[in-house]
Structure formats: structure tokens, C-alpha cells
Short mmCIF file of N, CA, C and O and ligand atoms in Angstrom, two decimals:
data_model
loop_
_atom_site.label_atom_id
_atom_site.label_comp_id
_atom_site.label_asym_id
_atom_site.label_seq_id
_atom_site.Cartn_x
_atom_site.Cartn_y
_atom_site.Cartn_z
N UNK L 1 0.85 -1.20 0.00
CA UNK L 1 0.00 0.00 0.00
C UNK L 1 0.89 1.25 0.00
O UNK L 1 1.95 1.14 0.61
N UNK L 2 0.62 2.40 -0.58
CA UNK L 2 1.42 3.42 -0.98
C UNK L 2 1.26 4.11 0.30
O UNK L 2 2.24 4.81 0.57
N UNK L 3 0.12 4.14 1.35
CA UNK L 3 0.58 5.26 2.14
C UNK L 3 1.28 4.58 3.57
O UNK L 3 1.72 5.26 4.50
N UNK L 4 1.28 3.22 3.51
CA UNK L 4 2.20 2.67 4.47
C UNK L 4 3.68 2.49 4.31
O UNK L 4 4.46 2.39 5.25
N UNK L 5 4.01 2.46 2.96
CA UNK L 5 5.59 2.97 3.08
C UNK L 5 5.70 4.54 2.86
O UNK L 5 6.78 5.04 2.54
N UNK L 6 4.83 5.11 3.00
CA UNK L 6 5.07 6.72 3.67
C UNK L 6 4.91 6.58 4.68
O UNK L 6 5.81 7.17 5.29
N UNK L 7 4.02 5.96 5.55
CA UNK L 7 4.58 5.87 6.92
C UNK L 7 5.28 5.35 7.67
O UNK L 7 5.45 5.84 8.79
N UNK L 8 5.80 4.39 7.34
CA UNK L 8 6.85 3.86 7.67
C UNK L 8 8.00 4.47 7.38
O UNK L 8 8.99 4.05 7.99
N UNK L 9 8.19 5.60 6.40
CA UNK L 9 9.48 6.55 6.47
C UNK L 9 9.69 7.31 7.53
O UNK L 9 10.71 7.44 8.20
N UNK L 10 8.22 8.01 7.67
CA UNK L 10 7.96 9.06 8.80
C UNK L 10 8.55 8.68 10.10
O UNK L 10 9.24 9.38 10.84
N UNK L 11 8.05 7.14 10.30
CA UNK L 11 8.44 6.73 11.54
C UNK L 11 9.24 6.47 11.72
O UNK L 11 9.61 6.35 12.89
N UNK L 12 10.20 6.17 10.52
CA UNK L 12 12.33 6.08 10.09
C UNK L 12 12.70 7.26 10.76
O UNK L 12 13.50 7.26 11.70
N UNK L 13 11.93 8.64 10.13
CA UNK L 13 12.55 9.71 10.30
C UNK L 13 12.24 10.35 11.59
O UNK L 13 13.08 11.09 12.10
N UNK L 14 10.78 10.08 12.34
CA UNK L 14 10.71 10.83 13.36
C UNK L 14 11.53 9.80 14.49
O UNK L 14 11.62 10.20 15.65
N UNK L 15 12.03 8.65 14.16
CA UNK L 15 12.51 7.84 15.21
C UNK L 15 14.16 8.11 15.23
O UNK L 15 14.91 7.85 16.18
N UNK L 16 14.47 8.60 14.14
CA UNK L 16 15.55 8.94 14.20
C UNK L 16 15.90 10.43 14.49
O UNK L 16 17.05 10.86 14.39
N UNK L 17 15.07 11.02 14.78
CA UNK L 17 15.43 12.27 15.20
C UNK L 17 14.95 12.27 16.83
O UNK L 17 15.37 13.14 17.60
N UNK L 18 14.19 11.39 17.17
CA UNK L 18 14.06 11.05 18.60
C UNK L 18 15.63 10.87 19.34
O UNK L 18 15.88 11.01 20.53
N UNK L 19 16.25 10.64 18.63
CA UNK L 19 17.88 9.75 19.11
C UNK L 19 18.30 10.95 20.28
O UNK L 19 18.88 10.65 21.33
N UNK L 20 17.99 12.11 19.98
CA UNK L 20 18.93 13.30 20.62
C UNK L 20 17.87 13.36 22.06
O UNK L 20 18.28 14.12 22.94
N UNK L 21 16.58 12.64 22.35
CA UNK L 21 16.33 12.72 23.65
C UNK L 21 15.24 11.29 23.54
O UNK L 21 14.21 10.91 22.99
N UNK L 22 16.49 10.78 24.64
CA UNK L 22 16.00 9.12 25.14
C UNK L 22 15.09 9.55 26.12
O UNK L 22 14.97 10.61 26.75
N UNK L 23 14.37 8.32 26.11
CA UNK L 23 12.88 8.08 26.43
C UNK L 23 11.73 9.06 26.30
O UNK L 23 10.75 9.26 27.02
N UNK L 24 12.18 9.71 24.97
CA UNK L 24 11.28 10.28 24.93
C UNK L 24 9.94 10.27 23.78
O UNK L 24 10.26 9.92 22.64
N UNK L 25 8.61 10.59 23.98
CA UNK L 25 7.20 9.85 23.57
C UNK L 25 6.73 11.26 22.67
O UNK L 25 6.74 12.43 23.06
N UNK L 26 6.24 10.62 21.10
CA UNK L 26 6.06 11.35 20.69
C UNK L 26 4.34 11.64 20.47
O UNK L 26 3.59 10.73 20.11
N UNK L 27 3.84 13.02 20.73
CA UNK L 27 2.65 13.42 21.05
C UNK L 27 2.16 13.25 20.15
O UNK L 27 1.11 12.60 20.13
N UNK L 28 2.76 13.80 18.95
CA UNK L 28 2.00 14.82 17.95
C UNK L 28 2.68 15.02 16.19
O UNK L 28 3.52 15.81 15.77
N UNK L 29 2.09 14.21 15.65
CA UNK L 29 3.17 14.48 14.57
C UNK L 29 2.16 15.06 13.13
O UNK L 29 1.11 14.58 12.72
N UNK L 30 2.85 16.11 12.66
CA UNK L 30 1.92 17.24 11.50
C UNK L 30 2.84 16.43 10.43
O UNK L 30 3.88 15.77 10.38
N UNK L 31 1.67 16.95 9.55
CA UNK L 31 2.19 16.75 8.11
C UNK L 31 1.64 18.07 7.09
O UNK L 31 0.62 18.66 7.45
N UNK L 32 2.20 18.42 6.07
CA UNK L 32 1.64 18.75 5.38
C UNK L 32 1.96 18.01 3.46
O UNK L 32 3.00 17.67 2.90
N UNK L 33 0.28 18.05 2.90
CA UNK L 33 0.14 16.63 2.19
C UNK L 33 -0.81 17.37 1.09
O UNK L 33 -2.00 17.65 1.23
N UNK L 34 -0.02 17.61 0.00
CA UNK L 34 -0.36 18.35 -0.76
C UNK L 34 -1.90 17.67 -1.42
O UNK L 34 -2.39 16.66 -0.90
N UNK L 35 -2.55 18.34 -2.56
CA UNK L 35 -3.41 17.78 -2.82
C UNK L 35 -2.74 16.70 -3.86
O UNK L 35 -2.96 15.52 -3.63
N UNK L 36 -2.13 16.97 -4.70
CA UNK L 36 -1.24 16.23 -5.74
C UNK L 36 -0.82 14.99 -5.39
O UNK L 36 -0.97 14.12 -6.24
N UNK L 37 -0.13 14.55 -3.91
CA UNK L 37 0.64 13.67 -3.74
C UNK L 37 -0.32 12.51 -3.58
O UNK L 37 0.17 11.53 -3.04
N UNK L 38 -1.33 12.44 -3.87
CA UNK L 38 -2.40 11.08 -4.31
C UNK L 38 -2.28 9.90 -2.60
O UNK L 38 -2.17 8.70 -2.33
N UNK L 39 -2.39 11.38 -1.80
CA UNK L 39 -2.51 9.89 -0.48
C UNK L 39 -3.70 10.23 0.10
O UNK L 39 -4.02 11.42 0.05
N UNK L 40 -4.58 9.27 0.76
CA UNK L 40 -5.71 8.92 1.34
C UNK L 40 -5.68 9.35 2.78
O UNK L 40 -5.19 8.63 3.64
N UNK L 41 -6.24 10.60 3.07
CA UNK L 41 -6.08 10.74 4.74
C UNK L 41 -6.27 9.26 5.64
O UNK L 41 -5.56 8.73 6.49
N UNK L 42 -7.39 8.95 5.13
CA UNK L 42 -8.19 7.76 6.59
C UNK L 42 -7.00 6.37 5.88
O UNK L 42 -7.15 5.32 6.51
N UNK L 43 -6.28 6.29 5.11
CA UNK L 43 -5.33 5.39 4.79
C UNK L 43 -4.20 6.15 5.78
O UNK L 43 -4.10 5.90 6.98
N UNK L 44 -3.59 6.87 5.27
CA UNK L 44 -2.73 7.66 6.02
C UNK L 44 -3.06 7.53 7.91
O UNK L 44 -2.19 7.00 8.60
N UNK L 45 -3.85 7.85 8.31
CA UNK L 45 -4.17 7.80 9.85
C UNK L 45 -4.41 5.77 9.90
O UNK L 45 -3.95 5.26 10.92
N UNK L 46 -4.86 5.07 9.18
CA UNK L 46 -5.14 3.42 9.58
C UNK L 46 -3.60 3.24 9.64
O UNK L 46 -2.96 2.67 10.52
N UNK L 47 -3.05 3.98 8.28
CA UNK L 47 -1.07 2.80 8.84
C UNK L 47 -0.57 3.48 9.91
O UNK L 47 -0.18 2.91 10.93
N UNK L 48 -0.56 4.85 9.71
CA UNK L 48 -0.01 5.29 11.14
C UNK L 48 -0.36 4.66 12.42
O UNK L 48 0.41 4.75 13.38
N UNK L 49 -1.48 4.03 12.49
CA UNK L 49 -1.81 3.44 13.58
C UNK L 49 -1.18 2.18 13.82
O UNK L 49 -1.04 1.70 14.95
N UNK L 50 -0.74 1.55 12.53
CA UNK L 50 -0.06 0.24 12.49
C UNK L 50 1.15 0.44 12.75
O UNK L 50 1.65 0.27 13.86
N UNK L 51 1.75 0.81 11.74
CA UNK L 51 3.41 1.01 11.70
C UNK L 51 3.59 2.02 13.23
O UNK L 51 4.77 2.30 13.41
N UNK L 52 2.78 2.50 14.18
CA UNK L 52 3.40 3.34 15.02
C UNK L 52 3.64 2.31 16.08
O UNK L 52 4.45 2.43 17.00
N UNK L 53 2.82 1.25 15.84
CA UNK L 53 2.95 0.16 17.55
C UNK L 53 4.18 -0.25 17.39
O UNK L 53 4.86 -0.46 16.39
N UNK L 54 4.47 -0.40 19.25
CA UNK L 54 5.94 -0.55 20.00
C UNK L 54 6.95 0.23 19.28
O UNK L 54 8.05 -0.32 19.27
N UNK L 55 6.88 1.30 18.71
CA UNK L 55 7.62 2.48 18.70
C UNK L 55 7.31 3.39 19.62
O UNK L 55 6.26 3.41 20.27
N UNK L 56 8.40 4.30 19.72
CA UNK L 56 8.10 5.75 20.07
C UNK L 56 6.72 6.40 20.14
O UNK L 56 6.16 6.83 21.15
N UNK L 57 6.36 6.39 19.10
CA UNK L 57 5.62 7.36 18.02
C UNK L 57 4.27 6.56 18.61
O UNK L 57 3.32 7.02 17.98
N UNK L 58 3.83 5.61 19.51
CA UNK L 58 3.05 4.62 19.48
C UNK L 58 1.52 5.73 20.17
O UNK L 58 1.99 6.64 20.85
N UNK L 59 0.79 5.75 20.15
CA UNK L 59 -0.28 6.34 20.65
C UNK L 59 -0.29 8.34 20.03
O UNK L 59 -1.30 8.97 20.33
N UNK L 60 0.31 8.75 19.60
CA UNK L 60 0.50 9.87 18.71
C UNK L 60 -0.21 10.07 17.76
O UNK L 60 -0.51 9.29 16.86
N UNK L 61 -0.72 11.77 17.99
CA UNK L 61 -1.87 11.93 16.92
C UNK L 61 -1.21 12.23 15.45
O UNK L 61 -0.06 12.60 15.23
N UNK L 62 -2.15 12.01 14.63
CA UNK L 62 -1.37 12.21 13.24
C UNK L 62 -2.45 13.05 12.62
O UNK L 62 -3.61 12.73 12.33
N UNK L 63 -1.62 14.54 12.46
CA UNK L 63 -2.41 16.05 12.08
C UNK L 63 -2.07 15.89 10.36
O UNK L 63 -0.91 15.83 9.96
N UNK L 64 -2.92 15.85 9.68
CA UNK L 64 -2.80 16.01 8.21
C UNK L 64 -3.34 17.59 7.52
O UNK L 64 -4.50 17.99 7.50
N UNK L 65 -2.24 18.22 7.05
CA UNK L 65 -2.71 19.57 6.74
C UNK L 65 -2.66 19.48 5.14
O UNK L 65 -1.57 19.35 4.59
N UNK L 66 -3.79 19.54 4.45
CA UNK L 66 -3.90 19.71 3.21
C UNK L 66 -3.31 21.05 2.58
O UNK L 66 -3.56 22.16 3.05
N UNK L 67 -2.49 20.84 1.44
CA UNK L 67 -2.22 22.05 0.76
C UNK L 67 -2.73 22.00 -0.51
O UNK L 67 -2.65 20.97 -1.18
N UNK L 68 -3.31 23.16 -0.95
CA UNK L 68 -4.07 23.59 -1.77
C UNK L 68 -3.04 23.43 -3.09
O UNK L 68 -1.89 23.84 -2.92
N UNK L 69 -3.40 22.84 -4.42
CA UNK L 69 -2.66 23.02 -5.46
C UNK L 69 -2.79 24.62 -5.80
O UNK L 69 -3.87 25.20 -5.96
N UNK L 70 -1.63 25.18 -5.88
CA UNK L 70 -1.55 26.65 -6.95
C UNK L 70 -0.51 26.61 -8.45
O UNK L 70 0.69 26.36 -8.55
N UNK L 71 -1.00 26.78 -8.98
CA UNK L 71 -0.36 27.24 -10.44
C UNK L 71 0.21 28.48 -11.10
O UNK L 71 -0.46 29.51 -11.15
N UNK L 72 1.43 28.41 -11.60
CA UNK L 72 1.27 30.03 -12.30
C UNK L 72 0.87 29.87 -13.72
O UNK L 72 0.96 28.99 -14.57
N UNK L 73 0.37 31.08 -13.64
CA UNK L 73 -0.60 31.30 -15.19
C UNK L 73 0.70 32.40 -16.15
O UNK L 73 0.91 33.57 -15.83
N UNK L 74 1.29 31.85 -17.10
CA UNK L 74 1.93 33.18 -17.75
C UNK L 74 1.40 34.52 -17.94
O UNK L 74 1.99 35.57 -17.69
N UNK L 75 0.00 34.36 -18.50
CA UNK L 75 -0.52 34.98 -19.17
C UNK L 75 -1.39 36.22 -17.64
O UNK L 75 -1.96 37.31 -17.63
N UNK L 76 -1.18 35.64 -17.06
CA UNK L 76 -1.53 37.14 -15.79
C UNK L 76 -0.83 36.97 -14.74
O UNK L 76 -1.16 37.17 -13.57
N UNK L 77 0.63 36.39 -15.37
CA UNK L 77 1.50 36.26 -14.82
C UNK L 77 1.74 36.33 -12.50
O UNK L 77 2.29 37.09 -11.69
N UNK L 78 1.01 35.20 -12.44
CA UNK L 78 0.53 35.40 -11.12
C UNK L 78 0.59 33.78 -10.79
O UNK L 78 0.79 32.96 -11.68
N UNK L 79 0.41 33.45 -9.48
CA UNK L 79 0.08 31.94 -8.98
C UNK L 79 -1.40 32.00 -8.00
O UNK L 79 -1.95 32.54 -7.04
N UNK L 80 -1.50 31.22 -8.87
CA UNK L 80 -2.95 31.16 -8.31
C UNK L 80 -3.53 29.78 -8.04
O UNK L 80 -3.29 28.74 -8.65
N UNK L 81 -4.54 30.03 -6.75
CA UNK L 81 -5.20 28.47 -6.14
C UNK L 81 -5.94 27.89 -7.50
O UNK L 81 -6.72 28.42 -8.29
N UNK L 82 -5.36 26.59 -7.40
CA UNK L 82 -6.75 26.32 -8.10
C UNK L 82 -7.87 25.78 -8.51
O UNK L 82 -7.65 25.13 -9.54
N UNK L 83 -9.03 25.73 -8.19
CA UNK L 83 -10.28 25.32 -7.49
C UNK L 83 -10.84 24.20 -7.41
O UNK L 83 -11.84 23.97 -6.73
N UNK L 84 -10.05 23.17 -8.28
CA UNK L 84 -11.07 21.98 -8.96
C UNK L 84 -9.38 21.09 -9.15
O UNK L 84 -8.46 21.74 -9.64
N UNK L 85 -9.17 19.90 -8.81
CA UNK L 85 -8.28 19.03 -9.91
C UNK L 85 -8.90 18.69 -10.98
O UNK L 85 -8.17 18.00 -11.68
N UNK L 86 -10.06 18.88 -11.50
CA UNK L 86 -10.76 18.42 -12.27
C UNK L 86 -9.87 19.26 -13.79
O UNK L 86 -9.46 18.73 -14.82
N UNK L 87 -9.83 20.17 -13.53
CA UNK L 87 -9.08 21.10 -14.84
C UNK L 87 -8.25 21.79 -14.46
O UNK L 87 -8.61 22.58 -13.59
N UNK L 88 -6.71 21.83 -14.90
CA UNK L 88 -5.81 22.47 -14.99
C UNK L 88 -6.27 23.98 -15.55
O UNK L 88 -5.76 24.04 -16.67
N UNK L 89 -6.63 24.61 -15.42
CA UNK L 89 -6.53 25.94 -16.25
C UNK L 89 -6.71 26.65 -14.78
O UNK L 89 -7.07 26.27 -13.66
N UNK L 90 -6.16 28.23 -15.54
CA UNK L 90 -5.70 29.28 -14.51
C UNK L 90 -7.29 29.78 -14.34
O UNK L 90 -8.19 29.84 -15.18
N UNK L 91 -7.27 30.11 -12.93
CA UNK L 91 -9.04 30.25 -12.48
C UNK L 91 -9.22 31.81 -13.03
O UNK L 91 -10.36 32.16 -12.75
N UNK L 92 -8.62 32.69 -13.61
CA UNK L 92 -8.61 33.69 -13.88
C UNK L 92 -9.25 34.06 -15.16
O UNK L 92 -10.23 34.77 -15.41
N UNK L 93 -8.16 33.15 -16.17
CA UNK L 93 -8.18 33.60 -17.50
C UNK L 93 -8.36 33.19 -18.04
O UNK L 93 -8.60 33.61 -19.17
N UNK L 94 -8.44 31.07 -17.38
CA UNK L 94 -8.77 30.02 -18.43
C UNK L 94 -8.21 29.62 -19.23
O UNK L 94 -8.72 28.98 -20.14
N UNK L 95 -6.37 30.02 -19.08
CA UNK L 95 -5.69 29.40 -19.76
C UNK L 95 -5.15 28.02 -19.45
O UNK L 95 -4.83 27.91 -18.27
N UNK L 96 -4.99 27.07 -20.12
CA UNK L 96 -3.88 26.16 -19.94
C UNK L 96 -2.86 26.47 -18.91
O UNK L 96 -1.94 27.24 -19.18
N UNK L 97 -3.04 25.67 -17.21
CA UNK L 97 -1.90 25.97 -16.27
C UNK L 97 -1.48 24.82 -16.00
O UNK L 97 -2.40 24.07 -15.67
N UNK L 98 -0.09 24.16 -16.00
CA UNK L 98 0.32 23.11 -16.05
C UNK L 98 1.54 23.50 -15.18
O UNK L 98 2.18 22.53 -14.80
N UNK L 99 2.01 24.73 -14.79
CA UNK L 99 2.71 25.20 -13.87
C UNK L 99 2.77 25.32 -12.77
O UNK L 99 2.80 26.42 -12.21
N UNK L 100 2.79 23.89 -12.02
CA UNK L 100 2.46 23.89 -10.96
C UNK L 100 3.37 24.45 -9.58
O UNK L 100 4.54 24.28 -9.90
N UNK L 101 3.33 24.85 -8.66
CA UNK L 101 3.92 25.77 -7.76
C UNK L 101 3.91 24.90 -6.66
O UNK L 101 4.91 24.33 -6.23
N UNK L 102 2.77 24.81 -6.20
CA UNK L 102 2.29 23.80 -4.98
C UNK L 102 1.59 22.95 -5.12
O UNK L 102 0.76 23.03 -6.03
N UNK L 103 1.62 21.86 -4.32
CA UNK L 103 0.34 20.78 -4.23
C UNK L 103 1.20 19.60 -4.46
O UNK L 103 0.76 18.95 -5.40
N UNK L 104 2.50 18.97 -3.84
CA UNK L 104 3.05 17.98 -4.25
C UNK L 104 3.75 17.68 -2.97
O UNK L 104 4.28 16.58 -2.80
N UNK L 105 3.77 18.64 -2.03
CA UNK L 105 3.92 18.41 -0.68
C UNK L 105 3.93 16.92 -0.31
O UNK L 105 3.14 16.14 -0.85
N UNK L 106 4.83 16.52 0.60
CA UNK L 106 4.62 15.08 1.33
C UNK L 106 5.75 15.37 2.78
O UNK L 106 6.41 14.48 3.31
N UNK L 107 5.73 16.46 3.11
CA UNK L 107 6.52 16.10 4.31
C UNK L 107 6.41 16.60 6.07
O UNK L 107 5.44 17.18 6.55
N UNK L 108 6.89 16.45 6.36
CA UNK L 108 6.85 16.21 8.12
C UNK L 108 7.11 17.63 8.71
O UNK L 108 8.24 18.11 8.82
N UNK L 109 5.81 18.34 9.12
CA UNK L 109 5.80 20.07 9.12
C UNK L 109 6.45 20.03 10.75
O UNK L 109 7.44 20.67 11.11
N UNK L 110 5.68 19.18 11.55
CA UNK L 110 6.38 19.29 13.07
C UNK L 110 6.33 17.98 13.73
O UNK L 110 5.61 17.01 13.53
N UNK L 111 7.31 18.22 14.61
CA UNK L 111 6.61 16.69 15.64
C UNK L 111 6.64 17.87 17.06
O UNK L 111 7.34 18.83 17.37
N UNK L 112 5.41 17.13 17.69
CA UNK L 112 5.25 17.34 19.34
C UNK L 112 6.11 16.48 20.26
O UNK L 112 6.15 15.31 19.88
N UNK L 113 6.70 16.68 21.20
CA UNK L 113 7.38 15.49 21.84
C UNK L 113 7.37 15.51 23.38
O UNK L 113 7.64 16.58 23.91
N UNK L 114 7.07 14.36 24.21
CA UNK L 114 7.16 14.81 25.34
C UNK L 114 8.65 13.82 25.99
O UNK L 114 8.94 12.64 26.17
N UNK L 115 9.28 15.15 26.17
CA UNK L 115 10.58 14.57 26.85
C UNK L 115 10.77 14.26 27.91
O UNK L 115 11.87 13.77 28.17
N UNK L 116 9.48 14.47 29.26
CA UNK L 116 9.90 14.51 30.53
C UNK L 116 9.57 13.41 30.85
O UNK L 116 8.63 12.70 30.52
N UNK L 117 10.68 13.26 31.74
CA UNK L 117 11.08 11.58 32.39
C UNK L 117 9.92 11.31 33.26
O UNK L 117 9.53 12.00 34.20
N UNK L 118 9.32 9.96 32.71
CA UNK L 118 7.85 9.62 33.51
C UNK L 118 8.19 8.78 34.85
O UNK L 118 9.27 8.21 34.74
N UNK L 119 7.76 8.63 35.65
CA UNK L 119 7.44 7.88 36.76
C UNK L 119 7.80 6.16 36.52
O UNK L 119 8.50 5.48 37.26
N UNK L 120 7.35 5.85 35.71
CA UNK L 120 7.12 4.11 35.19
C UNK L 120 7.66 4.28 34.05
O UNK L 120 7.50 5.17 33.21
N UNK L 121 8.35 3.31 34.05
CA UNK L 121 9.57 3.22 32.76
C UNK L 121 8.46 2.18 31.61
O UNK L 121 7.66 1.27 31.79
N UNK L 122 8.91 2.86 30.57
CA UNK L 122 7.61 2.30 29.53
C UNK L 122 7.89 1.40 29.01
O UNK L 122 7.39 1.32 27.89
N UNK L 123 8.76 0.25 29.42
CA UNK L 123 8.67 -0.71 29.64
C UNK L 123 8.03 -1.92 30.49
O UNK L 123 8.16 -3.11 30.20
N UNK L 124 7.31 -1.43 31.58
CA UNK L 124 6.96 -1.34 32.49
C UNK L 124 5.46 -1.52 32.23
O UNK L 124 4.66 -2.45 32.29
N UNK L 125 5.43 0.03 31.87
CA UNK L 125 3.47 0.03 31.10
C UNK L 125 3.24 -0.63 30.03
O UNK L 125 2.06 -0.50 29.71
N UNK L 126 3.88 -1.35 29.23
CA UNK L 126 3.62 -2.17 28.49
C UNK L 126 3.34 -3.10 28.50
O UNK L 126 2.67 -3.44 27.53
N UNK L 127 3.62 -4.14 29.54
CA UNK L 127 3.14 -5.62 30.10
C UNK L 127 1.66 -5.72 30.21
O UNK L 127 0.99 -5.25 31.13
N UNK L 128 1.22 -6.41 29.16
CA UNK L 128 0.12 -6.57 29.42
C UNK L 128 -0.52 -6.88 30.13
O UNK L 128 0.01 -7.80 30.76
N UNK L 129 -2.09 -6.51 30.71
CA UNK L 129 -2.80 -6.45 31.54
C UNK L 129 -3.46 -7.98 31.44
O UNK L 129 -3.94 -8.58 30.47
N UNK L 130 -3.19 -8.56 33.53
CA UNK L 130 -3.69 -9.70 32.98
C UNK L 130 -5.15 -9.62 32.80
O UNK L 130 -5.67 -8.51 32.72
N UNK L 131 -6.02 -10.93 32.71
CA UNK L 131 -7.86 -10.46 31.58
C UNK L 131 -8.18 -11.29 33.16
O UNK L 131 -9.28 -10.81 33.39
N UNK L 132 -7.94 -12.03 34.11
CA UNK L 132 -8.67 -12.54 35.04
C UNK L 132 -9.08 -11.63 35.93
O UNK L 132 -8.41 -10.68 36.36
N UNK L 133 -10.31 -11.95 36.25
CA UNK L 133 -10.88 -11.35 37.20
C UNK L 133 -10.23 -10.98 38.65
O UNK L 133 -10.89 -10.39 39.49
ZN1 LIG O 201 -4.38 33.37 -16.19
#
């Protein structure tokens, strides 16, 4: 599936930038995800949910910020949103816009992180709960 080896990079990359503070749990991780880059939010949030277990990253919300495709138009020489993927043309003038500016976005705008040393080593909270009464 295409948006699980995007997440599984994310979690390459936000796990490797975790390195500079041990034990620490990541809250919150943004994206911004152009309209272009052909990924599925509710795909995008199901692998994140997969690929995040027994990592770091494990219980962390995953913020998806859509970016709007814009184009420049020669001809009124400007970049402009533009309204529809349905048709490339400049919303202005109706020319042929194939100049695209934005909307191809795929990357990692922030992570949240909580660094402070918890009480119970999360190793610890992980042992599963026994089911007997
Ligand atoms: Zn135009």
C-alpha cells in the first residue's frame, strides 16, 4: 500500500530524530500533504496506527494539513489556487496551467514530543494487563 511505506518513512525519520532525547514519547506528529501527492487521509491515519505500535511514536496523533494546489498562469502572470483538480486551467483567464507551484507536498511540518522523564519506565506500562478477574 502506498501510504504505508510513507509511513513507515515518517516513523524512520521521526525515530531517528528522537535519538537526541531518550525516552522520549512522541505526542504529535503534522504533516503537510499536498493535494497532488495522491494519499488517502483515513489510509494515512489506519497505517499510522499500524506502523506506530511498539515504537516511540506509538499512541501519537497524526495532524494532516492539506495544501491547496496553486499554479502560475503566464498569461496574468501570477500563482494562483486552483479550485477543482478536475481542470488544470488558470481560475482567472482560463488558460492552460500546467505550472504547478504547490500541491506535491509530502513532508513532516512538526513533531510534538514529550521529553519529561515519567514515573514508570515504559517498559513497564507495556506488560500486558492480565484479563482474570
Ligand atoms: Zn491566467
Amino acid at each position: 500500500m502506498h501510504e504505508l511505506s510513507i509511513v513507515a518513512s515518517i516513523v524512520e525519520s521521526v525515530t531517528a530524530s528522537l535519538a537526541a532525547y531518550p525516552g522520549a514519547r512522541v505526542l504529535e506528529v503534522r504533516l503537510r500533504v499536498g493535494q497532488l501527492a495522491s494519499v488517502v487521509e483515513d489510509s494515512l491515519q489506519f497505517c499510522f496506527e499500524i506502523a506506530t505500535a511498539e515504537t516511540p511514536l506509538e499512541g501519537a496523533r497524526l495532524i494532516v494539513n492539506t495544501i491547496p494546489v496553486v499554479v502560475h498562469c503566464d498569461a496574468c502572470n501570477a500563482d494562483l489556487p486552483l479550485p477543482s483538480l478536475q481542470s488544470f486551467h488558470c481560475p482567472s483567464c482560463g488558460a492552460p496551467a500546467s505550472d504547478v507551484r504547490q500541491g506535491r507536498e509530502l513532508e513532516i511540518e512538526s513533531i510534538e514530543i514529550d521529553d519529561a522523564p515519567s514515573a514508570a519506565s515504559p517498559d513497564e506500562s507495556r506488560v500486558p494487563q492480565s484479563l482474570s478477574p
